[in-house]
mmCIF file of C-alpha atoms and ligand atoms in Angstrom:
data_model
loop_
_atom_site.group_PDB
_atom_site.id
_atom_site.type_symbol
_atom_site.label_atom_id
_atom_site.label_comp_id
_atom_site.label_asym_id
_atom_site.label_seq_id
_atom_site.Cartn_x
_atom_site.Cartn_y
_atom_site.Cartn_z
ATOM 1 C CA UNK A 13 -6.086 -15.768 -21.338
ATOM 2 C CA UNK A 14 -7.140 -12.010 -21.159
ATOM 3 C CA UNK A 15 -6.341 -10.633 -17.480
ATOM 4 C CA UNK A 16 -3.684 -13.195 -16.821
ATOM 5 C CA UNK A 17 0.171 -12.581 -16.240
ATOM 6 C CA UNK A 18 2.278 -13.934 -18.752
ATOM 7 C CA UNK A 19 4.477 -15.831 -18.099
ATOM 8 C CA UNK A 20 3.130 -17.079 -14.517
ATOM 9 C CA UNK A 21 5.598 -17.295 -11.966
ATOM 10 C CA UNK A 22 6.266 -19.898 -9.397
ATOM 11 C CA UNK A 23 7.482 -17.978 -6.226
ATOM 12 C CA UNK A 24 6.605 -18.410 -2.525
ATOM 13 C CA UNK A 25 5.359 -14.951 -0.931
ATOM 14 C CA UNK A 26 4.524 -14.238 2.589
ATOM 15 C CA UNK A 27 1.535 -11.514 2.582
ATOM 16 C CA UNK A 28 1.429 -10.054 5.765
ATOM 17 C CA UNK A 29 -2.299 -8.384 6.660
ATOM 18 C CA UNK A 30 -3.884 -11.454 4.916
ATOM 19 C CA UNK A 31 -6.871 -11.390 7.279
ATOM 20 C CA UNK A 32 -7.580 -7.692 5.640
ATOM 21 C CA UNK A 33 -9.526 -5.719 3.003
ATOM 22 C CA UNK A 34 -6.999 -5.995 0.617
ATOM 23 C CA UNK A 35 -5.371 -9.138 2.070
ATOM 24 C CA UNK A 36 -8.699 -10.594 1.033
ATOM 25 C CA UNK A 37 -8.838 -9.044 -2.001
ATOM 26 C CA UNK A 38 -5.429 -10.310 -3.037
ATOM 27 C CA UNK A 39 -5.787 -13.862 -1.824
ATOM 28 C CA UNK A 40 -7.810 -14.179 -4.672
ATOM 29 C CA UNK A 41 -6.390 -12.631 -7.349
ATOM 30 C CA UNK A 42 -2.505 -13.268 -6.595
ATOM 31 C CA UNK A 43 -2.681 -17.277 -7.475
ATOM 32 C CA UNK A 44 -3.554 -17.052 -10.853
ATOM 33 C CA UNK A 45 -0.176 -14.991 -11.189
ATOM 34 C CA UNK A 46 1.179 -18.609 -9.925
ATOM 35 C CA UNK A 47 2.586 -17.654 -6.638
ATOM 36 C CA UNK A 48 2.247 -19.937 -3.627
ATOM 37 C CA UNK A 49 1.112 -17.792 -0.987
ATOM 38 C CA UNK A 50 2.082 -17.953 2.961
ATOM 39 C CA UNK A 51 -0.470 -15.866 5.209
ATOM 40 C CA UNK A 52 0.074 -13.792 8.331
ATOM 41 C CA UNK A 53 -2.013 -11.699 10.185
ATOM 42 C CA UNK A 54 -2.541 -10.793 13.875
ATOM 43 C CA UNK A 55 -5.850 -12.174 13.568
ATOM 44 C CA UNK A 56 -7.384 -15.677 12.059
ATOM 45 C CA UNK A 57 -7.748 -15.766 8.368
ATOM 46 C CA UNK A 58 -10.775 -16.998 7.755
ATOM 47 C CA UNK A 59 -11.095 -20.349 5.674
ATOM 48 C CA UNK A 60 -7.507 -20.380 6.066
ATOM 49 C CA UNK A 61 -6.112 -23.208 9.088
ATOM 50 C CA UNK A 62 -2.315 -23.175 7.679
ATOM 51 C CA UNK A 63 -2.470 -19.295 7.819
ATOM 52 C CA UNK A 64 0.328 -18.117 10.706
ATOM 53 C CA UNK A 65 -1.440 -16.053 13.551
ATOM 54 C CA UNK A 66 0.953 -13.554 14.542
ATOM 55 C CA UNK A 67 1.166 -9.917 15.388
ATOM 56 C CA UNK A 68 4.301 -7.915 13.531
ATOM 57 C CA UNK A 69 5.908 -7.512 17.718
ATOM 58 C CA UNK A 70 6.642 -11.587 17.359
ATOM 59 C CA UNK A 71 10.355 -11.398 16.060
ATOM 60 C CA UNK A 72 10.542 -15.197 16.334
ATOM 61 C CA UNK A 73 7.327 -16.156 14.570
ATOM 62 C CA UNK A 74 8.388 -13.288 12.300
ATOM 63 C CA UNK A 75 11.632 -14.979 11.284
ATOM 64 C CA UNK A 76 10.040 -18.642 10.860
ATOM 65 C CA UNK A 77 7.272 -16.763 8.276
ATOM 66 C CA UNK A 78 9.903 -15.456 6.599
ATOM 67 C CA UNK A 79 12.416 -18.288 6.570
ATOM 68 C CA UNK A 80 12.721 -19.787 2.705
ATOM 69 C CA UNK A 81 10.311 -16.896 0.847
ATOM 70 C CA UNK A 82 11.204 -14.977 -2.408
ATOM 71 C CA UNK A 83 9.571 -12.107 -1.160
ATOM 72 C CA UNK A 84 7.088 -10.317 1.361
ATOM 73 C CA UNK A 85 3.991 -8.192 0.453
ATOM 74 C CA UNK A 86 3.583 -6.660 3.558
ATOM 75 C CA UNK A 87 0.401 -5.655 3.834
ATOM 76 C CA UNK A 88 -0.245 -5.581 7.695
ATOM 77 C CA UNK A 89 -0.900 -2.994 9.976
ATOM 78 C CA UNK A 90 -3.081 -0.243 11.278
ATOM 79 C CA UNK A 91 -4.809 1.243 8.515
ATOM 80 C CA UNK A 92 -6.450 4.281 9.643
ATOM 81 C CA UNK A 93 -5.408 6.986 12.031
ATOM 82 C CA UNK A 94 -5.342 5.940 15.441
ATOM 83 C CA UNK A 95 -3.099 6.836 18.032
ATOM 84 C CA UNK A 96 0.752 7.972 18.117
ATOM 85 C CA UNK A 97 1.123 4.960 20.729
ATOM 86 C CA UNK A 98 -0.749 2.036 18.502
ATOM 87 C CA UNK A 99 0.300 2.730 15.615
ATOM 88 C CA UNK A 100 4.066 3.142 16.731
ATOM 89 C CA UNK A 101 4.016 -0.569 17.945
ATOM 90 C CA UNK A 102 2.353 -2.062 14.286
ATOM 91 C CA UNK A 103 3.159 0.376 12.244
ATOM 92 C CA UNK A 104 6.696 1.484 13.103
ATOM 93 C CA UNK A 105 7.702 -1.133 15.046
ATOM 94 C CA UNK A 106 6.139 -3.897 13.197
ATOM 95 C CA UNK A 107 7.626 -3.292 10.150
ATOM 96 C CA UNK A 108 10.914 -2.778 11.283
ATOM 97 C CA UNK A 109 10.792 -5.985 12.904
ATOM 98 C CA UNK A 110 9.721 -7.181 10.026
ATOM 99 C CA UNK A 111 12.450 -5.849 7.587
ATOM 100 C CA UNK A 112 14.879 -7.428 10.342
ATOM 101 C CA UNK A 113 13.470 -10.823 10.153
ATOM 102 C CA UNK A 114 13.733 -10.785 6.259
ATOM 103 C CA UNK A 115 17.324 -9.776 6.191
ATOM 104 C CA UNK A 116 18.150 -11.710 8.691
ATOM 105 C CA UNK A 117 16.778 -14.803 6.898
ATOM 106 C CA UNK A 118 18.195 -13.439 3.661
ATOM 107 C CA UNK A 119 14.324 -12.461 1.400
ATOM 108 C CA UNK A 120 15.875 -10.057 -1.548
ATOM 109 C CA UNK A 121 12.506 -8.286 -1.973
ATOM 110 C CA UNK A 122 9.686 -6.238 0.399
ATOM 111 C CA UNK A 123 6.448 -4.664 -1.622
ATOM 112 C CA UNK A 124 5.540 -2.321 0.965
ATOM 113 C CA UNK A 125 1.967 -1.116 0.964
ATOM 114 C CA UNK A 126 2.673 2.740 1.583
ATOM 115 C CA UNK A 127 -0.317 5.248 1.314
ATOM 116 C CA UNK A 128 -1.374 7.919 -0.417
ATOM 117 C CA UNK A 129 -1.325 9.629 3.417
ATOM 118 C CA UNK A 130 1.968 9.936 3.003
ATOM 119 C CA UNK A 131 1.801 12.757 0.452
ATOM 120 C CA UNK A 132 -1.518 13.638 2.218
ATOM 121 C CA UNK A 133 -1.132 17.357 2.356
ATOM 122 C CA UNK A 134 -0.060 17.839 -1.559
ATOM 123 C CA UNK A 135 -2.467 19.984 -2.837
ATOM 124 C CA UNK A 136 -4.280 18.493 -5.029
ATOM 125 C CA UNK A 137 -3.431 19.674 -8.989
ATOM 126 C CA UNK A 138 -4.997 22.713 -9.963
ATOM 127 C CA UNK A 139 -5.044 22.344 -13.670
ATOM 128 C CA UNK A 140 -6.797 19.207 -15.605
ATOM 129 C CA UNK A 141 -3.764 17.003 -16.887
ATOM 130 C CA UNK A 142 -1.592 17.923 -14.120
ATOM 131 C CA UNK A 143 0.302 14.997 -11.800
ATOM 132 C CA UNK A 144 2.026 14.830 -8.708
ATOM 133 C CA UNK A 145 5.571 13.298 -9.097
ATOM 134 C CA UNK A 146 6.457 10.862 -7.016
ATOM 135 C CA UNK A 147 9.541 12.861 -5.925
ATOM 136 C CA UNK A 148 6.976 15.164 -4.502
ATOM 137 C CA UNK A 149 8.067 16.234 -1.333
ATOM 138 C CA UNK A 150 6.109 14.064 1.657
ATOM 139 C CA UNK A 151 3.565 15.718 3.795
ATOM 140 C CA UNK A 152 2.009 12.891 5.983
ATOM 141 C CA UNK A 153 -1.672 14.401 7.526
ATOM 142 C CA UNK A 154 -1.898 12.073 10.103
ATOM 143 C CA UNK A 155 0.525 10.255 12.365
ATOM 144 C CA UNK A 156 -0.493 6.800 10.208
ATOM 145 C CA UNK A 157 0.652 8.757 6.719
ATOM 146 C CA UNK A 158 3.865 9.533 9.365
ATOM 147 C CA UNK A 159 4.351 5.851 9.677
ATOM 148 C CA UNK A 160 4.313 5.032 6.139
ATOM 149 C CA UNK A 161 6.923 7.949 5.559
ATOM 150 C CA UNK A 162 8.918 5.854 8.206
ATOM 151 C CA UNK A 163 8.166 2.786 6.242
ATOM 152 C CA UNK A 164 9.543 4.237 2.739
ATOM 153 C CA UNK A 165 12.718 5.775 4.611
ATOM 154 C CA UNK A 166 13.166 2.258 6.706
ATOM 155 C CA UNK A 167 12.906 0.602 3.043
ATOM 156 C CA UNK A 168 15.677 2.906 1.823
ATOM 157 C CA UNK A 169 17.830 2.559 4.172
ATOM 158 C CA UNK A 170 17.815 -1.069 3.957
ATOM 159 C CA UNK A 171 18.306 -1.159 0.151
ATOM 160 C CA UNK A 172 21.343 1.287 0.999
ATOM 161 C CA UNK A 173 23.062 -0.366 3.781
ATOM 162 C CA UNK A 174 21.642 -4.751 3.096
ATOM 163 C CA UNK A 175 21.220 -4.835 -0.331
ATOM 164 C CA UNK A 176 17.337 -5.610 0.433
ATOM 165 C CA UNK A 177 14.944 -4.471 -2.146
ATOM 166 C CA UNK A 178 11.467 -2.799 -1.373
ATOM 167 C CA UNK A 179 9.097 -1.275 -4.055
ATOM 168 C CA UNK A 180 6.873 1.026 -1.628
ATOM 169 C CA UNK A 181 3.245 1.738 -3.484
ATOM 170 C CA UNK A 182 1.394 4.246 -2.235
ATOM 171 C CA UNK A 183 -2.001 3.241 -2.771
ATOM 172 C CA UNK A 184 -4.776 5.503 -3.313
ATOM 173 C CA UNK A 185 -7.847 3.513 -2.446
ATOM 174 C CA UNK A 186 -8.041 -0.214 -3.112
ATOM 175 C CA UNK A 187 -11.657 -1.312 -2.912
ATOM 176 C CA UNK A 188 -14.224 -3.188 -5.103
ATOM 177 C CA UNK A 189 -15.637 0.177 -6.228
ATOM 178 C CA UNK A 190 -14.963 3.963 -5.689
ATOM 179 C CA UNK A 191 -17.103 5.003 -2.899
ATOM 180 C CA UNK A 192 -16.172 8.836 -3.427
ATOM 181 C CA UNK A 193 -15.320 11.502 -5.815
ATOM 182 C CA UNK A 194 -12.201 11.835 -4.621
ATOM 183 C CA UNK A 195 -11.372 7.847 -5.026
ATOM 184 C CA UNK A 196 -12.551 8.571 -8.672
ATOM 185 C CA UNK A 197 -8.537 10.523 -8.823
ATOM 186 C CA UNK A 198 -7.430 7.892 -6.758
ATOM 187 C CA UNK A 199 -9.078 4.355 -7.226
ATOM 188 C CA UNK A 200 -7.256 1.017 -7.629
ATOM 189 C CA UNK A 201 -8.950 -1.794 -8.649
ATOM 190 C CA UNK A 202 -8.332 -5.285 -6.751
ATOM 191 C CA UNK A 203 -7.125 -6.638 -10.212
ATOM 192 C CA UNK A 204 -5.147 -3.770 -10.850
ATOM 193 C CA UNK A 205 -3.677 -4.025 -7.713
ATOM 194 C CA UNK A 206 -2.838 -7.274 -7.867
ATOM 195 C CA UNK A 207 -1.190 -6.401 -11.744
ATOM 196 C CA UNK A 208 0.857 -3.747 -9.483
ATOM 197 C CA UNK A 209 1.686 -6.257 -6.677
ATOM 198 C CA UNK A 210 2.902 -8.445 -9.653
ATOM 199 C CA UNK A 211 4.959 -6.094 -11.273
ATOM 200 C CA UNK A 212 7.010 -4.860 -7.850
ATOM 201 C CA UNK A 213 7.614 -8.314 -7.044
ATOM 202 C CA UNK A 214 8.553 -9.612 -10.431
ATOM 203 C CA UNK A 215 10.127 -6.536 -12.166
ATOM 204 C CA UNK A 216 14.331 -6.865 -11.739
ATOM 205 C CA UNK A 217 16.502 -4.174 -10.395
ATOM 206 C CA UNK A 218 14.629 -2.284 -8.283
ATOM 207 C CA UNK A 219 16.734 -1.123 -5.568
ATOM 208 C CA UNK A 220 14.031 1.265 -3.687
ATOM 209 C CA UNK A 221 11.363 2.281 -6.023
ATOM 210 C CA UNK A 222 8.177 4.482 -4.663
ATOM 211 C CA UNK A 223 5.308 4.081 -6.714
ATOM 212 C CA UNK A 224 1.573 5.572 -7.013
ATOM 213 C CA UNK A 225 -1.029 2.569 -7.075
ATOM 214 C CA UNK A 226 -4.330 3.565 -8.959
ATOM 215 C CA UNK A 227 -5.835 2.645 -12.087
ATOM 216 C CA UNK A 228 -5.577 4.764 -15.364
ATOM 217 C CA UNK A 229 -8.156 6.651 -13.911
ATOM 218 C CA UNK A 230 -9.405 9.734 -16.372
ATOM 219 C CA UNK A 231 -9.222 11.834 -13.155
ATOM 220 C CA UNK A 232 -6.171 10.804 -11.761
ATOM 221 C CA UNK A 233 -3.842 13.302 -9.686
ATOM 222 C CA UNK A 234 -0.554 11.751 -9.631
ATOM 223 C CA UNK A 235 1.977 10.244 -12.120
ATOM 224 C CA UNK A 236 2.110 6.138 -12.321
ATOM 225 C CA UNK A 237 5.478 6.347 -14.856
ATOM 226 C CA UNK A 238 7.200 5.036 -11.740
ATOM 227 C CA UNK A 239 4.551 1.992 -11.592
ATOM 228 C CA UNK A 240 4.511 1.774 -15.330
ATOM 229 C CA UNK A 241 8.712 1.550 -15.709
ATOM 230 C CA UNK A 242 7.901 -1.555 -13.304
ATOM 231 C CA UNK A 243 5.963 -3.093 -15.998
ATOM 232 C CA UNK A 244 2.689 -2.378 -14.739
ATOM 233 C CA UNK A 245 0.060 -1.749 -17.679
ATOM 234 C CA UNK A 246 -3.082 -1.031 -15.432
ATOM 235 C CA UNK A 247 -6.577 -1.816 -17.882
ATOM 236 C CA UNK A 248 -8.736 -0.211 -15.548
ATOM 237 C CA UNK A 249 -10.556 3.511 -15.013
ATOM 238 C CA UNK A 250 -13.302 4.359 -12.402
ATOM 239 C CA UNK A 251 -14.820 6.953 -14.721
ATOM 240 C CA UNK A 252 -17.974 4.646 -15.149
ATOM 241 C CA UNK A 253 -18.687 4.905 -11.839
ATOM 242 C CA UNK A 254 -18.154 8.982 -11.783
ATOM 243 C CA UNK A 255 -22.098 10.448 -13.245
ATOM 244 C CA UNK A 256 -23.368 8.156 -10.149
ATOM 245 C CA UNK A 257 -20.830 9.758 -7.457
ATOM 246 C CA UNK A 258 -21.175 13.118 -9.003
ATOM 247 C CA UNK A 259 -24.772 13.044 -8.733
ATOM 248 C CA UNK A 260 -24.499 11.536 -5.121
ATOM 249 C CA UNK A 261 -22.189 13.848 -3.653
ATOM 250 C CA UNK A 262 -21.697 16.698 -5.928
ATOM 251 C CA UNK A 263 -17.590 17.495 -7.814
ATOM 252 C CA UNK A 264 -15.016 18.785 -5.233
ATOM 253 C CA UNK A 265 -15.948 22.370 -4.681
ATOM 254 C CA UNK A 266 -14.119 24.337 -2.267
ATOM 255 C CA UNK A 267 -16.586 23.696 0.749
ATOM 256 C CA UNK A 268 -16.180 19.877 0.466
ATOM 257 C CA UNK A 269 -13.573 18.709 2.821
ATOM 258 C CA UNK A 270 -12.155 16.409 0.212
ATOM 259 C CA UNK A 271 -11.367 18.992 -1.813
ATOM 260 C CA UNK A 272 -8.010 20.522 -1.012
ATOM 261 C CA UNK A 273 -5.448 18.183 -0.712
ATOM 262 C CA UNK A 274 -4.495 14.163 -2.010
ATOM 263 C CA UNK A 275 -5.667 13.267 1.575
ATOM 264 C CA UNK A 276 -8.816 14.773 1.328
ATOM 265 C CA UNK A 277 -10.512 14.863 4.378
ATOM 266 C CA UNK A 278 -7.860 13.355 6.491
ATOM 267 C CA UNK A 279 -6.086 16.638 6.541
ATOM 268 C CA UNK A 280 -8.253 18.448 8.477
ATOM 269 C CA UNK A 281 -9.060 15.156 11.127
ATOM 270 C CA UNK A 282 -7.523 16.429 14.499
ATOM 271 C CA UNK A 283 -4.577 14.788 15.974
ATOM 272 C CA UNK A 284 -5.647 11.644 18.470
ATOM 273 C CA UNK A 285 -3.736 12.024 21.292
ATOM 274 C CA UNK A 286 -2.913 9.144 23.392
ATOM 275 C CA UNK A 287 -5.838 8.458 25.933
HETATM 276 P P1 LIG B 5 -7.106 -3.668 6.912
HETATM 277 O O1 LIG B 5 -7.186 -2.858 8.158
HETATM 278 O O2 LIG B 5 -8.352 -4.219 6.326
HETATM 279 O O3 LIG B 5 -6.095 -4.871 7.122
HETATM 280 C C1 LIG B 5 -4.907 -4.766 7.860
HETATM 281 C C2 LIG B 5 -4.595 -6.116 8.453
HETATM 282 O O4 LIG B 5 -3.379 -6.000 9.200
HETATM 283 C C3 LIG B 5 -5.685 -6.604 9.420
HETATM 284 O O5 LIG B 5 -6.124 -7.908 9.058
HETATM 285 C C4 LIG B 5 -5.007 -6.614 10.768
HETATM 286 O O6 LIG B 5 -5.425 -7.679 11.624
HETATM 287 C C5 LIG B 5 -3.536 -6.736 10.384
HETATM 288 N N1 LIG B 5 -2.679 -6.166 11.412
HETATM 289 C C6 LIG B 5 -2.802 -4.957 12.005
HETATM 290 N N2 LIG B 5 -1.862 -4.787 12.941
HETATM 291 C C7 LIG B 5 -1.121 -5.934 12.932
HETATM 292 C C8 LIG B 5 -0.019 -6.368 13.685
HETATM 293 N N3 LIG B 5 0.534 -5.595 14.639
HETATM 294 N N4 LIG B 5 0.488 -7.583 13.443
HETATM 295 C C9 LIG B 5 -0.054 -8.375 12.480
HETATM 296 N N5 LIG B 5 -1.119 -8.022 11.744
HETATM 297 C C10 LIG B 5 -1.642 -6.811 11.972
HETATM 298 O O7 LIG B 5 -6.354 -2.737 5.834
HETATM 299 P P2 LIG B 5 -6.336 -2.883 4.250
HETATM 300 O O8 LIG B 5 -7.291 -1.948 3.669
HETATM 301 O O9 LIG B 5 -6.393 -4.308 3.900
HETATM 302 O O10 LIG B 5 -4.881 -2.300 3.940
HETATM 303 C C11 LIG B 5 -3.747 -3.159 3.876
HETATM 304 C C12 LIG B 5 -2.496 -2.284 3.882
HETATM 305 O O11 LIG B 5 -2.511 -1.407 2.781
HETATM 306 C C13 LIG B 5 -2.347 -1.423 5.124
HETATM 307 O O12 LIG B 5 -0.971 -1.361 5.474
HETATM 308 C C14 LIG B 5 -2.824 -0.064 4.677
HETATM 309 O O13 LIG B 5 -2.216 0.977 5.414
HETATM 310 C C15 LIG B 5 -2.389 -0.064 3.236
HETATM 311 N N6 LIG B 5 -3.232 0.797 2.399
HETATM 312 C C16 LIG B 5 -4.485 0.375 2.043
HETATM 313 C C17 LIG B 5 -5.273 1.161 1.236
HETATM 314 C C18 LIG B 5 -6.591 0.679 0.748
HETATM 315 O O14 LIG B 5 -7.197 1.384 -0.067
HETATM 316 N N7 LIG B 5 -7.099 -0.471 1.181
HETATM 317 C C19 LIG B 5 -4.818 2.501 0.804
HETATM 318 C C20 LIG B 5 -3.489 2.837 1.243
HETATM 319 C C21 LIG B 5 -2.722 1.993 1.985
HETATM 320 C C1 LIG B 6 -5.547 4.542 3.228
HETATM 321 O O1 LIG B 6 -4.343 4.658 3.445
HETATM 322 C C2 LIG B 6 -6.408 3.620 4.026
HETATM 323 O O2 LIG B 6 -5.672 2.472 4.454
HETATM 324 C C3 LIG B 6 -7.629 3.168 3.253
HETATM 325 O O3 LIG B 6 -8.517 2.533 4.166
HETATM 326 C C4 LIG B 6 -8.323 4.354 2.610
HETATM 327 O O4 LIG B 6 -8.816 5.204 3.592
HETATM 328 C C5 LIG B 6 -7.356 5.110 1.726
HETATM 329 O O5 LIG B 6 -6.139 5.411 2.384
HETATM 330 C C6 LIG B 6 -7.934 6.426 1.183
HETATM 331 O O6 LIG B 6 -7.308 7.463 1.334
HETATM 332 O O7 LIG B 6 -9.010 6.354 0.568
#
């Protein structure tokens, strides 16, 4: 069947962050792939009474969610800037207590939903054609891109020193539709997301692989060869939606805040400060 994963898999997964936008999103589309799917989330997941309630501080309900999983898709977190104090306790903290629980409990394999934040002050490419690497050097803009550099470095060092594998995607923007011209460079479809998702968890040998999550967008800034030597094959482009957004909000000129940088406006946000 067109869109499907061949061959489907039959794999338990905990997705942390199920409550989510892209918890949500992925919910739906991850089951076709075949995988049985155990939910966390700080919060209730709607339509969901088996889901675990849990925040990421809760090493004990932390090591029961991961107890007897192939892998995690950890999803769950703050996911906008906020404060240096918040999102050190979910973001930082949380996911190291998180990558504890899973080696303790022996899981061979995090997906780790990194951001395109964490590259956030990479100019964006000057020439038509031209991609970031993913060995770009990192330039978090905001103390959450900060946390996801943490994240990729946490998921290094426990490839390095457990054995664990993590593939960290840094996602562009993961919504129904592009919303902005920049998210035309950066887009990710749900269902290519979930193709992504698929690939990190299924793909073999991965030690600690970063990869760019978008779509084969036409305008796309950075390289996916990482993604794509995962076996992801993404099928979809947000240039339909670009004459609309264009006409809306005008290209990227100089004076539009979006313009500079991969983190568009989020590198010129001031810092929030803790009270
Ligand atoms: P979201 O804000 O809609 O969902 C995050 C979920 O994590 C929420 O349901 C929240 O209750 C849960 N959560 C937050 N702190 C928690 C804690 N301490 N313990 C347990 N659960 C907690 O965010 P979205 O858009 O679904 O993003 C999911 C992940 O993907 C986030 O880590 C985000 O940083 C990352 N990401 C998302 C992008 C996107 O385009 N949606 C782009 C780049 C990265
Ligand atoms: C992210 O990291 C955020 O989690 C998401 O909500 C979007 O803002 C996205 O980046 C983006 O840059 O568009």
């Amino acid at each position: 069947m067109p869109g499907l994963p061949v061959p489907p898999v039959s794999r338990t997964i905990l997705l942390t962050g199920a409550a989510g936008g892209l918890g949500t999103l992925m919910r739906g589309l991850l089951p076709a792939y075949g995988y049985r799917l155990r939910l966390l989330d700080a919060v209730p997941v709607e339509g969901e009474p088996d889901a675990i309630t849990a925040d990421l501080a809760d090493t004990d309900a932390l090591r029961e969610a991961v107890r007897g999983v192939d892998a995690v898709l950890h999803l769950a977190g703050i996911s906008l800037e906020s404060t240096f104090e918040k999102i050190l306790r979910a973001n930082v903290e949380g996911t190291y207590h998180l990558y504890e629980a899973a080696r303790a409990e022996g899981v061979r394999r995090i997906v780790f939903a990194s951001s395109n934040h964490a590259v956030g002050y990479t100019p964006r490419p000057a020439e038509a054609g031209a991609l970031v690497p993913v060995g770009t050097p990192r330039r978090p803009d905001t103390f959450y891109g900060l946390s996801k550099c943490f994240g990729e470095d946490l998921a290094q060092l426990y490839w390095d020193k457990h054995g664990m594998e993590t593939v960290s995607v840094r996602i562009g923007s993961c919504f129904a539709e592009p919303t902005t011209v920049r998210m035309l460079s950066l887009w990710m479809s749900p269902a290519d997301g979930a193709r992504l998702f698929h690939a990190a968890l299924t793909a073999e040998d991965v030690g600690h692989t970063v990869v760019y999550g978008s779509s084969a967008n036409t305008r796309l800034w950075w390289d996916l060869s990482s993604a794509r030597a995962l076996g992801y094959e993404p099928q979809d482009d947000s240039e339909p939606f670009a004459a609309k957004l264009i006409a809306e909000q005008g290209e990227l000129e100089p004076d539009n805040p979006d313009h500079a940088a991969i983190g568009g406006a989020w590198v010129s946000q001031p810092p929030l400060w803790p009270r």
